[in-house]
Amino acid sequence: MLVLSVAVLLLLKTGLSSIGTVRGCVIMTESEFDVVVIGGGSTGTAVARDCAMRGFRTILLERDDIASATVGTCAGMISSGLKYMEEPEIVDMCSQEVVYFNRIARHIVTKLPILTPMLEMSDLSSGGNFAEEYSKRAATRDVPPVLFLTPEDTREIEPSVHPDIIAAMYFEEFFIDPFRYCLLQALDAKNHGAEVNTYCEVVDIQQEGSGDSYRVNYYNRTTGDMESTTTQAVVNAAGPWAPDVAKNAGAEVEIRPNKGAHVIFDRRIVNVGIITKAVDGRMIYLFPHENTTLLGTTALDSWEDPDTLVASQDEIEYLMKSIEFVVPSIRKARIIRTMEGVRPLVADWKIPEDDVTRGYEVIDHADAGMPGLYSFTGGKLVMARHMAEAVTDRLCQLLGNHAPCRTHEVPLPGNEDDVNIEALAKKYGVPMHTLERMRARRGTEIEAILDLAQENPEWKTNICTCEPVTEAEIRYAIREEFPHTLNDLRRRVRLGTGTCQGTFCTYKAAGILADELGLEGEDYIVDILDFRAERWKGIRPVLRGEQLAQEELAQGVYSCVGNLDQSDVEYDLKPWEEGMQ
Ligand SMILES: Cc1cc2nc3c(=O)[nH]c(=O)nc-3n(C[C@H](O)[C@H](O)[C@H](O)COP(=O)(O)OP(=O)(O)OC[C@H]3O[C@@H](n4cnc5c(N)ncnc54)[C@H](O)[C@@H]3O)c2cc1C
């Protein structure tokens, strides 16, 4: 009702005439595009980029922020396909995609050496034909073939490995920053003319005309307005929410939802990645990740609401017990948080969840009388570009466009050239460590940030000391990368993701965000509380040992000194969500 009255008031004020109503709300604005992409995860941003590059008038609609859902909970491994040895076509696809990632996004790609320690003879045969299959494709990916190491060599590389191991397999895999990857795809889509609208939730899709066009209605959570666009094609890239989005159009999509948890440690507790068998024989991993370490992952059928998922005690203990066999000191390490996501797997039934294909399907709803409507199921971050190419090829066929795909050869922003950290450190007077972390997020963009710092020398200060992140980078991200909240800023610059989990940077960054966006009073406090609540979601399941003391300090800073627990602000809802009630 509130939305309705706000919309009517606005209509009276602006003199606009009503375009129509949906769910009782007046539609405020209308537009027209060739393609509407729903979902701003790895898949949707890749589709928007490809469509825009091929000249389609494209709009991307994301109900939250870019990379705010499943892709933000993943390890970022752009894998050679260790898990999919039974599906050689997927292994080939992934190997080729890794080559493309290193071509278009090498500034946000890292290579990680990995050990698979073996404790008994049966472990030696457990990798199946992995060593052979991996080595066959190694040259393509510019990595050495699999090596077998002695226990001595293994422990020299990684002293925390169990002293009783009998050998280890050594190989290398690539990783990408999932947040930056999605954002860069969205920014590049914009550079090629696409409109990228975050905080816009699609609530209704109506078939129009003779059935070959669609009206997509969406709720703009920032303005509180209902908006509408007409289009010839809709791509549903909503991950675990793909069935819900399809329902909005009266179509059907089925996925096999599969949840996975990660446990995160406060620092890099291993020099290299470790992959080993879990208690049930599945493979799990321990990866140094940015300035932390990731232990993952579980894979469980799950029909829980993906919006409210948290890691269970069973998942945490399953991972800890499993890794303890090869890294016995793991219990002494400090866990700072967990994260949990849902894989929108292809709907294969009556097979164990781990055996479900990690491939993807593009569902063409033309078969159900809805030409131009496509939905994705399955897939992975590493396949996002490939998935986008597949659906955009179909759109080209449908809409008579002959432009070839170029997403595998055109660099993403920041990957234009090499960056000389030493020279920049001398020129701008910023420590090498800070610059190296900035380079890993920014590539060649780093100079624009440093120029900003040069004009305002006080912005060279580190606001987040865990990463570290300077004030100049935060201000640059706010100006160029459309964050609305502190959580969005976290995805842009890794604010609050390190050891202190935002204890010492949240209030400082909130001041900068408020300054740049002109936020005041309540909005500012709501955002801090929202950011703390989001951190708390991951911290709560592992609140034990030394982490308890850290959390008490954080509570002290925000509840006692900051007096935020005394605030009478309703922080369950964002200001724009009030209208949704
Ligand atoms: C624990 C875990 C670890 C993983 N590790 C890896 C890995 O190392 N490597 C790898 O390649 N893959 C990995 N994956 C798989 C990978 O993360 C996913 O397959 C992939 O990220 C899915 O991306 P997506 O864009 O399809 O979905 P999402 O990232 O979920 O994006 C869908 C988007 O749609 C939006 N949306 C939903 N409804 C609407 C609506 N009505 N209107 C507008 N927007 C809407 C959501 O807000 C969301 O942002 C992992 C997955 C999990 C769970």
XYZ file of C-alpha atoms and ligand atoms in Angstrom, residues 38-45 61-79 84 175 200-203 237-242 245 248 258-262 285 287 297-298 339-344 376 378-383 387, ligand 1:
117
model
C 17.957 -11.160 -14.857
C 20.639 -11.763 -12.207
C 23.972 -10.070 -11.536
C 26.050 -13.130 -10.580
C 28.844 -14.618 -12.692
C 26.376 -15.909 -15.301
C 24.196 -12.798 -15.686
C 27.097 -10.342 -15.843
C 18.480 -6.310 -13.539
C 19.848 -7.482 -10.178
C 17.667 -7.426 -7.084
C 20.619 -6.813 -4.739
C 24.230 -5.950 -5.621
C 26.530 -7.447 -8.261
C 27.939 -10.807 -7.005
C 25.879 -10.645 -3.819
C 24.615 -14.259 -3.978
C 26.053 -17.694 -4.856
C 29.125 -16.522 -6.726
C 30.188 -14.482 -3.701
C 30.299 -17.647 -1.582
C 32.502 -19.628 -3.955
C 36.224 -20.306 -3.737
C 36.978 -18.648 -7.063
C 38.788 -21.719 -8.364
C 38.854 -21.740 -12.146
C 39.512 -25.397 -12.071
C 34.739 -33.891 -13.434
C 41.881 -18.750 -9.046
C 15.988 -3.879 -9.102
C 13.935 -7.006 -8.459
C 11.977 -8.580 -11.299
C 8.485 -9.356 -10.009
C 20.355 -16.091 -14.935
C 19.032 -16.031 -11.385
C 21.038 -19.036 -10.103
C 19.173 -20.761 -7.238
C 16.243 -18.360 -7.813
C 15.863 -19.343 -11.493
C 11.965 -16.007 -11.810
C 6.995 -14.929 -12.771
C 22.982 -28.193 -3.491
C 24.356 -26.268 -0.536
C 28.023 -25.862 0.270
C 29.859 -24.393 3.262
C 33.299 -22.857 3.722
C 40.348 -28.502 0.105
C 43.314 -22.996 0.139
C 33.398 -27.508 0.900
C 30.331 -29.532 1.685
C 30.013 -18.792 4.355
C 27.312 -20.837 2.708
C 25.853 -20.871 -0.793
C 23.535 -22.958 -2.977
C 24.705 -24.461 -6.280
C 21.824 -24.347 -8.776
C 20.087 -21.432 -17.055
C 23.830 -25.769 -13.512
C 27.178 -24.316 -14.484
C 30.015 -22.818 -12.500
C 31.962 -19.608 -12.212
C 34.657 -21.066 -14.469
C 32.023 -21.701 -17.166
C 27.460 -20.142 -20.788
C 30.281 -23.431 -1.692
C 30.443 -23.241 -3.159
C 31.714 -23.261 -3.723
C 31.870 -23.086 -5.097
N 33.129 -23.044 -5.625
C 33.295 -22.843 -6.954
C 34.586 -22.715 -7.507
O 35.586 -22.733 -6.793
N 34.692 -22.545 -8.855
C 33.599 -22.479 -9.673
O 33.777 -22.364 -10.883
N 32.349 -22.561 -9.173
C 32.168 -22.736 -7.837
N 30.907 -22.799 -7.299
C 29.753 -22.706 -8.197
C 29.478 -21.261 -8.579
O 29.616 -20.403 -7.492
C 28.047 -21.105 -9.102
O 27.733 -22.102 -10.002
C 27.892 -19.787 -9.809
O 28.513 -18.777 -9.087
C 26.450 -19.433 -9.970
O 26.411 -18.126 -10.490
P 25.040 -17.508 -10.960
O 25.326 -16.207 -11.559
O 24.362 -18.516 -11.817
O 24.193 -17.418 -9.605
P 24.216 -16.291 -8.450
O 25.591 -15.866 -8.108
O 23.364 -16.819 -7.357
O 23.498 -15.067 -9.151
C 22.112 -15.032 -9.366
C 21.642 -13.618 -9.090
O 20.258 -13.480 -9.428
C 19.705 -12.515 -8.553
N 18.244 -12.619 -8.549
C 17.487 -13.617 -8.042
N 16.177 -13.347 -8.220
C 16.099 -12.150 -8.878
C 15.019 -11.328 -9.330
N 13.746 -11.693 -9.149
N 15.304 -10.149 -9.953
C 16.595 -9.750 -10.141
N 17.646 -10.492 -9.712
C 17.410 -11.684 -9.095
C 20.333 -12.866 -7.210
O 20.270 -11.777 -6.296
C 21.751 -13.239 -7.621
O 22.654 -12.146 -7.470
C 30.734 -22.937 -5.921
C 29.453 -22.901 -5.354
C 29.304 -23.026 -3.981
C 27.937 -22.949 -3.384
